[in-house]
Amino acid sequence: MSRKIERLINLTIALLATKRYLTKTEIFNSVDGYEGTAETKERMFERDKDDLRSLGIEIEVGSFDPLFNDEAGYKIKQEKYQFELGDISSTEVSLLSLAAEAWQEASFGDVAQRALVKLRSIGIPSDELSIPASVHKLNDGGQDLSLITKAIAHNQLLAFNYLDSHLGIKMRSVVPIALSTRNGFWYLSGVDQEIQEIRTFRVDRISGAIAASAGPKDFQTPAGFDPSTAFSESSTHDFALIDVRVGKASSLRALANSHLESRFSLLIASMAWPGCFCSRTS
Amino acid sequence: MVKKFSAPLERTARLLDLVPYISSHQGISLAELAKVFNVDQGQMTSDLTTLWMCGLPGYTPLELMDLNFESGFVTIHNAETLSKPRSITFDEGVALVLGLDLLRSAISPERGDLLERINLLSQRLAGLINLPSALSATSVVNQDVSGAITAALKSRMGLEISYHSLYRDELSTRSIFPIEIVKTDSHLYLSSYCHTASDFRQFRIDRIQTATVQAVQQEIPKSPIQQSSYTCTVKVLVKTDSHLYLSSYCHTASDFRQFRIDRIQTATVQAVQQEIPKSPIQQSSHTCTVKVLTPTREVAERFKQSELHVNTEFNCQTYSTQWIERSIMASGRAVCLQSPPDIRKSIAVMAQTMLDRYKAR
């Protein structure tokens, strides 16, 4: 096992250090560990390339002289290999560290930790205590967040079974356009392919595995879609006047408060008992 | 969840990431390095040994990386090719972008400077991984509340909080001395000494509605029971305000207690009843039988049940009759409480009162 690891590291170093493309022959001669028949070496090399790609290392293929039908050559571009965040200050490293720590024990916990190690490797000290925010953690979104975000980036089609409000399970086909977390739940918004309208799904109500496949070719995120407003309900609404026992229904009050603050206090002032306020219903 | 690499690939990635980390942390101890990379020291030594074998093609001594770790402290030289941290992966970028968005909602609008930096960082990261701006995270914690908690913990001050108890649907105002933030079952709790209750309490942070920093008595009052000897089952050791406390179930007091370790004069190990007796509150817990009339997702989620059908009956345990009453009422026609009879009765009274109220208009 460690032979293979050494070979992968040495291959990375060789392809990074070279200014020009290296041919396979040059690689087999200089990187230790390629042994056996030409065919075996070839197969090893193909597998190694795939392995490095799966680690996110991009290998460029090119040739010395495009005019001649030369043997293909390989190299890794330093600027693609390394973390290019530009000039970065200690405050920014602190912000990113806090961002990574928000995932503690949640879906991207391990990944965020790895990102943090890379950040720290830049060698800029951070001082998280200087940032006036610490009481925030992301909740676990289960196994699917990575798949959903990839599907958003590549306009893929997601098919999953979804639990409807009557406990029926129906297969939905959705091209996802947004992922958000609100009130401790993760939500996926997307264009439901059956009705061609935007719908929002709570991720923990998806039952079973999500299948991703290539999405419609001409897919475009609907114009005017703003992920941050996907959660405010429809724009048409009525007002309800509700009697509430003193000191009770705290979550309902919070809802009313946030929408109609002035009206809320006005009504409270005029009707001291029982507490009376306006709430929005849709 | 996130794609797991096979063991050799996982190790290759770690080795590649070790080089820039050591380069920027020359002389780091082996133990610390192992901790950063979340492996044991044996694995780290084996990783470094493998890395030590690697180098530029040609393998002349000049081109090998100069890695030293025999002393227990790690240094690396001659490793320029790999010395820059690797580019972030898609998942790593997503994790940071969402984390930053959460952080944005946690920072006071007065700190426009920080918010601006968060926006820029977020854009840069999204650009690196080709991510559309479609991810958002908002904190469940009120920003003023989190600010006050952070300030109180940092300056070792007390807090006056208004706290919403979900079970009783009541707001209470409490004077507390916060000790630490703990995460349990994906919720954040503020572990505190509550001067109002004269005991240790944990408050779910998203249920704290307001919080103001205030001076409180620093000294945690002695518990009312002043006996000189206790028999305890030790649960955990906690550090508070630079003192170590032994958090235990105290058989003498028949309740949970914390003891400051430097005040314990003698201690002997002895066999005690392992089973922690149910606290008085638990003894008054109610077992309710609920019958499903219309299976709905709302009912399934409210009572944390799966597999509901018409006429399914399930039991639930609660300490709060108010909670069960409200939950049954809120479920409307979908469920019916079968037992206990006294709660059925009080629901009937509530429903009748409601009906009367609607008839009156």
XYZ file of C-alpha atoms in Angstrom:
643
model
C 0.000 0.000 0.000
C 2.689 2.472 0.935
C 4.424 1.709 -2.395
C 1.398 2.982 -4.229
C 1.177 6.058 -2.017
C 4.850 6.839 -2.624
C 4.308 6.466 -6.356
C 1.302 8.805 -6.306
C 3.205 11.426 -4.323
C 6.241 11.158 -6.571
C 4.080 11.385 -9.668
C 2.464 14.529 -8.266
C 5.850 16.063 -7.509
C 7.202 15.170 -10.951
C 4.221 16.605 -12.796
C 4.194 19.726 -10.613
C 7.918 20.397 -10.855
C 8.119 20.117 -14.614
C 7.871 23.208 -16.781
C 7.032 21.244 -19.923
C 4.790 18.261 -20.537
C 6.361 14.928 -19.572
C 5.800 11.952 -21.811
C 4.826 8.606 -20.391
C 8.260 7.239 -21.167
C 9.894 10.045 -19.199
C 7.495 9.456 -16.324
C 8.198 5.715 -16.245
C 11.923 6.406 -16.275
C 11.982 9.020 -13.564
C 9.162 8.121 -11.180
C 10.016 5.090 -9.139
C 7.510 2.283 -8.925
C 6.367 1.738 -12.494
C 7.410 -1.828 -13.107
C 6.542 -4.803 -15.272
C 5.611 -5.022 -18.923
C 4.791 -1.933 -20.944
C 1.169 -2.879 -20.680
C 1.273 -3.190 -16.873
C 2.996 0.191 -16.556
C 0.419 1.711 -18.828
C -2.409 0.332 -16.721
C -0.792 1.490 -13.483
C -0.359 4.954 -14.886
C -3.982 5.193 -16.045
C -5.176 4.170 -12.602
C -2.856 6.633 -10.898
C -4.146 9.462 -13.079
C -7.723 8.594 -12.145
C -6.798 8.428 -8.470
C -5.144 11.847 -8.519
C -8.131 13.316 -10.370
C -10.482 11.904 -7.766
C -8.405 13.742 -5.150
C -9.120 16.938 -7.047
C -5.705 17.165 -8.714
C -6.091 18.220 -12.325
C -3.650 16.698 -14.794
C -3.257 18.569 -18.059
C -2.643 16.631 -21.234
C -0.704 18.291 -24.049
C 2.246 17.865 -26.336
C 5.558 19.599 -26.905
C 4.876 20.576 -30.395
C 1.338 20.694 -31.612
C 2.524 20.767 -35.250
C 3.969 17.295 -35.025
C 2.003 14.341 -33.946
C 4.022 13.954 -30.813
C 3.436 11.588 -27.993
C 1.021 13.123 -25.463
C 2.587 14.626 -22.362
C 1.334 15.380 -18.876
C 1.759 18.058 -16.221
C 0.003 19.612 -13.260
C -0.344 23.376 -13.287
C 0.827 24.840 -9.988
C -1.890 27.515 -10.072
C -4.582 24.849 -10.390
C -2.988 22.657 -7.745
C -2.760 25.234 -5.011
C -5.317 27.068 -2.924
C -5.605 30.491 -4.535
C -7.502 32.742 -2.222
C -5.426 35.771 -3.066
C -4.142 38.056 -0.342
C -5.753 37.024 2.853
C -5.662 38.693 6.244
C -5.653 37.253 9.708
C -9.247 38.418 10.220
C -10.306 36.579 7.095
C -8.600 33.381 8.229
C -10.434 33.770 11.540
C -13.770 34.177 9.765
C -13.119 31.100 7.641
C -12.070 29.106 10.710
C -15.322 29.979 12.458
C -17.204 29.063 9.282
C -15.535 25.648 9.276
C -16.172 25.134 12.971
C -19.902 25.715 12.482
C -20.036 22.189 11.047
C -18.881 20.477 14.217
C -20.603 17.088 14.368
C -22.765 17.964 11.341
C -22.853 16.794 7.717
C -19.690 18.441 6.412
C -17.752 18.147 9.679
C -14.814 16.118 8.321
C -14.665 18.070 5.097
C -14.719 21.394 6.900
C -11.917 20.165 9.142
C -9.816 19.335 6.084
C -10.496 22.777 4.632
C -9.400 24.252 7.940
C -6.062 22.404 7.808
C -5.464 23.830 4.325
C -6.321 27.314 5.542
C -3.959 27.007 8.486
C -1.250 25.812 6.070
C -1.242 29.228 4.435
C 0.622 30.192 7.567
C -1.363 33.236 8.610
C -2.238 33.213 12.298
C -5.880 33.579 13.177
C -7.601 34.959 16.204
C -11.149 33.666 16.357
C -11.759 35.386 19.669
C -11.563 38.739 17.887
C -14.749 37.942 15.962
C -17.849 38.810 17.958
C -19.831 35.687 17.066
C -19.470 32.182 18.341
C -22.788 30.710 19.393
C -23.679 29.290 16.022
C -23.572 25.769 14.729
C -25.081 24.148 11.681
C -27.374 21.230 12.217
C -26.817 17.878 10.654
C -28.392 17.509 7.242
C -27.629 13.829 6.872
C -25.869 12.170 4.003
C -27.328 14.023 1.062
C -26.072 17.602 1.268
C -22.982 16.935 -0.811
C -24.992 15.252 -3.542
C -27.545 18.077 -3.582
C -24.951 20.836 -3.843
C -23.177 19.030 -6.676
C -26.506 18.678 -8.469
C -27.121 22.417 -8.053
C -23.730 23.246 -9.516
C -24.234 20.956 -12.518
C -27.994 21.345 -13.121
C -28.514 17.667 -12.499
C -31.871 16.022 -12.104
C -32.644 14.552 -8.692
C -35.227 11.833 -8.205
C -36.376 10.914 -4.720
C -39.320 9.654 -2.743
C -40.944 12.396 -0.710
C -43.303 12.110 2.208
C -46.345 14.290 1.534
C -48.565 15.828 4.191
C -50.780 12.743 4.241
C -47.876 10.364 4.737
C -48.114 9.270 1.128
C -44.810 8.646 -0.596
C -44.487 9.994 -4.093
C -41.542 10.037 -6.464
C -40.472 13.592 -7.285
C -38.154 14.685 -10.073
C -36.544 17.998 -9.358
C -33.780 20.121 -10.828
C -32.417 21.673 -7.631
C -31.607 25.371 -7.585
C -31.033 26.141 -3.915
C -30.175 24.599 -0.562
C -30.814 26.415 2.679
C -31.192 25.864 6.366
C -33.922 27.500 8.409
C -35.041 26.819 11.960
C -32.841 23.785 12.257
C -34.020 22.065 9.080
C -32.431 21.785 5.657
C -34.506 22.682 2.620
C -33.993 21.980 -1.037
C -35.676 24.229 -3.621
C -35.942 23.200 -7.223
C -38.006 23.050 -10.341
C -40.401 20.121 -10.060
C -40.254 18.571 -13.505
C -43.817 17.324 -13.467
C -45.413 20.718 -12.931
C -42.503 22.923 -14.048
C -42.806 25.078 -10.950
C -40.505 25.854 -8.070
C -41.154 23.732 -5.002
C -39.309 23.509 -1.701
C -38.677 20.203 0.056
C -37.506 19.539 3.599
C -34.480 17.279 3.254
C -35.333 15.060 6.234
C -38.694 14.249 4.608
C -36.967 12.611 1.663
C -37.182 8.876 2.161
C -34.523 6.548 0.829
C -31.694 7.434 -1.478
C -31.604 10.350 -3.909
C -30.725 9.423 -7.497
C -28.855 12.020 -9.536
C -28.790 11.993 -13.320
C -28.105 14.427 -16.151
C -30.632 17.249 -16.113
C -32.497 18.837 -19.015
C -29.962 20.332 -21.451
C -31.479 23.778 -21.739
C -32.184 24.183 -18.035
C -32.071 27.717 -16.701
C -32.679 28.828 -13.149
C -36.044 30.602 -13.277
C -35.548 34.342 -13.612
C -36.078 36.338 -10.476
C -35.520 33.409 -8.152
C -33.922 34.599 -4.966
C -32.978 31.807 -2.567
C -33.219 34.141 0.401
C -36.903 34.815 -0.243
C -37.858 31.236 -1.050
C -39.104 30.894 2.494
C -41.337 33.858 2.881
C -44.742 32.575 2.006
C -46.986 33.833 -0.757
C -47.265 37.564 -1.151
C -51.024 37.614 -0.818
C -52.097 37.322 2.751
C -54.825 38.341 5.113
C -54.635 39.543 8.640
C -56.080 37.659 11.516
C -56.896 39.126 14.862
C -56.265 36.605 17.595
C -56.989 36.638 21.299
C -54.140 35.154 23.233
C -53.891 34.251 26.877
C -51.413 36.371 28.747
C -47.970 34.826 28.749
C -48.904 32.075 26.315
C -48.431 31.243 22.627
C -44.952 32.615 22.566
C -44.037 31.298 19.130
C -47.173 32.800 17.582
C -46.349 36.123 19.170
C -42.862 35.966 17.756
C -44.355 35.530 14.293
C -46.637 38.519 14.709
C -43.890 40.606 16.170
C -41.625 40.151 13.267
C -44.252 41.181 10.742
C -46.266 43.916 12.339
C -44.323 45.349 15.147
C -46.033 48.739 15.352
C -49.484 47.307 15.079
C -48.694 44.717 17.669
C -47.754 47.181 20.350
C -50.604 49.485 19.414
C -53.162 46.777 19.946
C -51.514 45.579 23.104
C -51.648 49.102 24.478
C -55.335 49.535 23.716
C -56.464 46.150 24.960
C -54.503 45.302 28.007
C -56.441 42.138 28.782
C -56.484 39.718 27.163
C -53.370 40.348 25.106
C -54.428 40.943 21.573
C -52.385 41.176 18.434
C -52.311 40.736 14.711
C -50.833 37.789 12.962
C -50.416 37.016 9.331
C -52.039 33.958 7.862
C -51.694 32.721 4.371
C -22.585 11.672 2.870
C -19.434 13.077 1.594
C -17.506 10.719 -0.614
C -15.087 8.587 1.322
C -11.837 7.763 -0.349
C -10.230 4.366 -0.151
C -7.576 4.061 2.537
C -4.544 4.572 0.204
C -6.114 7.634 -1.396
C -7.113 9.043 1.962
C -3.481 8.634 3.030
C -2.122 10.137 -0.176
C -4.303 13.203 0.379
C -3.097 13.460 3.968
C 0.551 13.194 2.942
C 0.127 15.907 0.323
C -1.538 18.153 2.913
C 1.109 17.408 5.534
C 3.880 19.078 3.535
C 2.367 22.603 3.466
C 1.186 22.283 7.060
C 4.636 21.368 8.337
C 6.212 24.023 6.099
C 4.125 26.693 7.813
C 4.436 25.127 11.273
C 8.111 24.189 11.416
C 9.045 22.432 14.656
C 5.515 21.332 15.494
C 5.430 18.363 17.851
C 4.530 14.967 16.495
C 1.676 14.745 18.995
C 0.148 18.028 17.911
C 0.518 17.208 14.230
C -1.265 13.904 14.780
C -4.079 15.776 16.497
C -4.432 18.297 13.660
C -4.738 15.486 11.118
C -6.969 13.431 13.369
C -4.797 10.306 13.426
C -2.884 8.592 16.203
C 0.831 9.154 16.666
C 1.735 5.725 15.274
C -0.081 6.523 12.048
C 1.531 9.945 11.886
C 5.009 8.440 12.310
C 4.242 5.965 9.556
C 2.929 8.796 7.321
C 6.078 10.829 7.892
C 8.256 7.792 7.184
C 6.502 7.281 3.847
C 6.808 10.960 3.053
C 10.495 10.847 3.911
C 10.969 8.310 1.094
C 9.415 10.615 -1.474
C 11.154 13.288 -3.438
C 11.848 14.740 -6.799
C 12.458 12.357 -9.643
C 16.009 11.266 -9.916
C 16.358 10.478 -6.258
C 19.698 12.105 -5.733
C 20.118 13.077 -2.087
C 19.831 16.728 -3.078
C 16.382 16.282 -4.459
C 14.877 14.397 -1.553
C 12.720 16.325 0.858
C 14.580 17.015 4.042
C 12.174 15.796 6.688
C 13.150 15.457 10.324
C 10.979 14.022 13.044
C 13.142 11.716 15.134
C 13.274 14.235 17.972
C 9.484 14.280 18.276
C 9.412 17.672 16.571
C 8.878 17.912 12.846
C 10.659 20.112 10.338
C 10.726 20.026 6.566
C 13.030 21.648 4.017
C 13.599 21.306 0.319
C 9.915 20.709 -0.329
C 9.029 23.801 -2.337
C 7.071 21.895 -4.971
C 4.451 20.751 -2.511
C 4.707 23.569 0.008
C 1.531 25.422 -0.992
C -1.786 24.094 0.377
C -3.823 22.203 -2.175
C -6.833 23.789 -3.791
C -10.071 23.198 -1.951
C -12.445 20.521 -3.149
C -16.046 21.201 -4.093
C -17.346 19.857 -0.774
C -14.820 21.862 1.216
C -15.877 25.002 -0.627
C -19.550 24.279 0.004
C -18.856 23.722 3.695
C -17.040 27.058 3.970
C -19.617 29.029 1.950
C -22.499 27.738 4.079
C -20.523 28.256 7.267
C -19.790 31.846 6.231
C -23.454 32.462 5.496
C -24.354 31.247 8.967
C -21.675 33.455 10.422
C -23.107 36.433 8.538
C -26.401 36.029 10.369
C -24.490 35.887 13.645
C -22.666 39.173 13.268
C -24.142 42.462 14.345
C -25.103 44.791 11.470
C -22.846 47.390 13.097
C -19.833 45.345 12.031
C -20.220 46.248 8.368
C -16.482 45.704 7.943
C -16.755 42.028 8.876
C -19.919 41.496 6.841
C -18.218 42.965 3.796
C -15.269 40.599 4.227
C -17.596 37.641 4.587
C -19.303 38.579 1.318
C -16.016 38.875 -0.510
C -14.654 35.611 0.876
C -17.860 33.843 0.011
C -17.736 35.122 -3.572
C -14.107 34.150 -3.966
C -14.731 30.636 -2.644
C -17.832 30.163 -4.797
C -15.753 31.256 -7.774
C -13.046 28.698 -6.978
C -15.491 25.802 -7.035
C -17.948 27.154 -9.649
C -20.823 27.252 -7.243
C -23.880 29.322 -8.071
C -25.025 31.593 -5.249
C -27.764 29.237 -4.212
C -26.787 28.233 -0.705
C -27.997 29.927 2.399
C -27.909 29.271 6.082
C -29.550 31.267 8.817
C -28.960 30.808 12.442
C -31.773 29.719 14.709
C -30.237 31.875 17.390
C -31.253 35.483 17.695
C -28.258 37.669 16.979
C -28.680 39.926 20.039
C -28.967 36.845 22.226
C -25.826 35.284 20.803
C -23.972 38.568 21.220
C -24.924 38.788 24.888
C -23.988 35.146 25.527
C -20.608 35.549 23.863
C -19.940 38.710 25.844
C -21.017 37.157 29.148
C -18.892 34.043 28.641
C -15.885 36.108 27.642
C -16.093 38.565 30.526
C -17.375 35.995 33.055
C -20.512 38.003 33.697
C -24.056 36.915 34.376
C -27.092 37.184 32.139
C -30.695 38.029 32.590
C -32.618 35.925 30.117
C -36.218 35.429 29.189
C -36.599 31.773 28.429
C -39.385 30.033 26.628
C -40.269 26.651 28.031
C -41.789 24.695 25.171
C -43.457 22.148 27.395
C -45.259 24.645 29.539
C -45.461 27.324 26.816
C -44.314 29.860 29.359
C -41.804 32.639 29.376
C -39.727 32.981 32.495
C -37.181 35.602 33.409
C -34.095 34.164 34.971
C -30.846 35.403 36.305
C -28.117 33.002 35.298
C -24.392 32.591 35.371
C -23.432 30.935 32.066
C -20.725 28.286 32.232
C -20.311 26.864 28.758
C -22.067 26.066 25.510
C -22.721 22.387 24.921
C -24.126 20.657 21.889
C -26.520 17.776 22.430
C -28.680 16.144 19.778
C -27.865 18.902 17.299
C -29.131 21.610 19.642
C -26.998 24.130 21.459
C -27.483 24.491 25.198
C -26.139 27.062 27.584
C -25.022 25.238 30.672
C -25.483 27.644 33.562
C -25.970 28.160 37.221
C -29.479 29.571 37.498
C -29.802 31.936 40.455
C -33.568 31.962 40.017
C -33.802 28.198 40.458
C -30.741 28.071 42.753
C -29.409 25.145 40.799
C -27.576 24.163 37.636
C -29.718 24.309 34.524
C -29.244 23.905 30.794
C -31.060 26.312 28.508
C -31.651 25.590 24.841
C -30.125 28.625 23.195
C -32.698 28.975 20.428
C -35.390 29.244 23.101
C -33.725 32.153 24.855
C -35.724 35.106 23.633
C -33.786 37.977 25.145
C -30.505 38.171 27.008
C -28.819 41.056 28.750
C -25.429 40.983 30.342
C -25.562 41.812 34.025
C -23.442 41.391 37.084
C -24.421 38.399 39.174
C -23.002 36.858 42.245
C -19.961 34.972 41.006
C -19.887 32.523 43.806
C -22.204 29.632 43.238
C -24.149 29.323 46.490
C -23.695 26.229 48.531
C -26.430 23.731 48.018
C -29.094 23.792 50.728
C -28.023 20.416 52.002
C -25.035 21.009 54.219
C -24.197 17.447 55.101
C -20.573 16.762 55.429
C -20.505 13.438 53.662
C -22.065 12.435 50.410
C -22.365 9.208 48.516
C -22.197 9.910 44.826
C -22.076 8.296 41.461
C -19.610 10.268 39.436
C -20.888 11.347 36.060
C -18.374 13.786 34.658
C -15.725 16.286 35.564
C -16.423 19.852 34.477
C -14.251 22.915 34.565
C -15.959 26.145 35.407
C -14.447 29.475 36.141
C -11.048 27.862 36.594
C -12.410 25.442 39.159
C -12.950 21.779 38.586
C -16.313 20.430 39.536
C -17.345 16.857 39.888
C -20.747 16.500 38.351
C -22.412 13.573 40.094
C -25.598 11.953 41.104
C -25.656 12.406 44.835
C -27.384 9.517 46.570
C -27.416 11.453 49.816
C -29.344 14.319 48.293
C -31.191 12.071 45.822
C -30.441 14.517 43.060
C -27.710 15.689 40.697
C -25.088 17.887 42.339
C -21.796 19.483 41.411
C -18.929 19.476 43.883
C -15.919 21.724 43.679
C -12.996 19.328 43.723
C -10.703 21.413 45.891
C -13.369 21.407 48.583
C -13.634 17.654 48.713
C -11.656 16.679 51.791
C -11.663 12.923 51.546
C -12.895 10.514 48.932
C -13.175 6.748 48.954
C -14.325 4.490 46.192
C -17.282 2.403 47.207
C -20.022 0.375 45.607
C -23.241 2.301 45.256
C -26.541 1.592 43.729
C -25.794 2.020 40.027
C -29.302 2.748 38.996
C -30.071 6.417 39.333
C -33.519 6.636 40.884
C -36.055 8.530 38.869
C -36.241 12.124 39.897
C -39.506 13.362 41.399
C -40.393 14.976 38.064
C -40.015 11.709 36.236
C -42.304 10.009 38.670
C -45.079 12.317 37.581
C -44.610 11.487 33.920
C -47.729 10.514 32.046
C -48.189 7.697 29.601
C -50.719 8.700 27.003
C -52.370 6.535 24.398
C -53.119 8.320 21.175
C -55.302 6.928 18.430
C -54.782 8.032 14.846
C -57.912 8.952 12.893
C -56.229 10.517 9.872
C -52.584 9.647 9.381
C -50.766 12.903 8.567
C -47.132 13.880 8.340
C -47.757 16.588 10.917
C -48.870 14.021 13.494
C -45.986 11.687 12.647
C -43.454 14.484 13.149
C -45.080 15.995 16.218
C -45.178 12.682 18.084
C -42.013 11.333 16.444
C -43.824 8.290 15.068
C -43.410 6.395 11.852
C -45.755 3.964 10.162
C -49.042 5.603 11.041
C -52.291 4.247 9.656
C -55.968 4.790 10.384
C -56.658 3.408 13.869
C -52.982 3.033 14.774
C -52.576 3.501 18.507
C -49.300 4.603 20.021
C -48.079 5.527 23.461
C -46.128 8.599 24.338
C -44.477 9.664 27.555
C -44.541 13.226 28.713
C -43.808 15.154 31.879
C -46.094 17.944 30.856
C -49.829 17.553 30.645
C -49.922 20.952 28.980
C -47.709 19.720 26.191
C -49.896 16.719 25.455
C -53.044 18.845 25.608
C -51.642 21.365 23.172
C -50.315 18.663 20.858
C -53.667 16.892 20.719
C -55.504 20.173 20.148
C -53.048 21.236 17.462
C -53.501 17.945 15.641
C -57.174 18.783 15.219
C -59.281 15.972 13.846
C -56.308 13.783 13.010
C -55.937 12.150 16.439
C -57.867 11.308 19.558
C -56.430 10.832 23.035
C -57.572 7.509 24.474
C -56.038 7.772 27.912
C -55.433 8.957 30.620
C -59.006 10.004 31.380
C -58.156 13.166 33.324
C -56.287 14.668 30.362
C -59.138 13.654 28.051
C -61.459 15.512 30.347
C -59.408 18.682 30.395
C -59.142 18.618 26.579
C -62.927 18.305 26.392
C -63.303 21.321 28.665
C -60.844 23.308 26.546
C -62.624 22.368 23.355
C -65.987 23.315 24.838
C -64.624 26.672 25.981
C -63.371 27.269 22.467
C -66.714 26.340 20.943
C -68.528 28.649 23.331
C -66.185 31.449 22.436
C -67.018 31.026 18.757
C -70.750 30.756 19.333
C -70.740 33.984 21.315
C -69.741 36.083 18.324
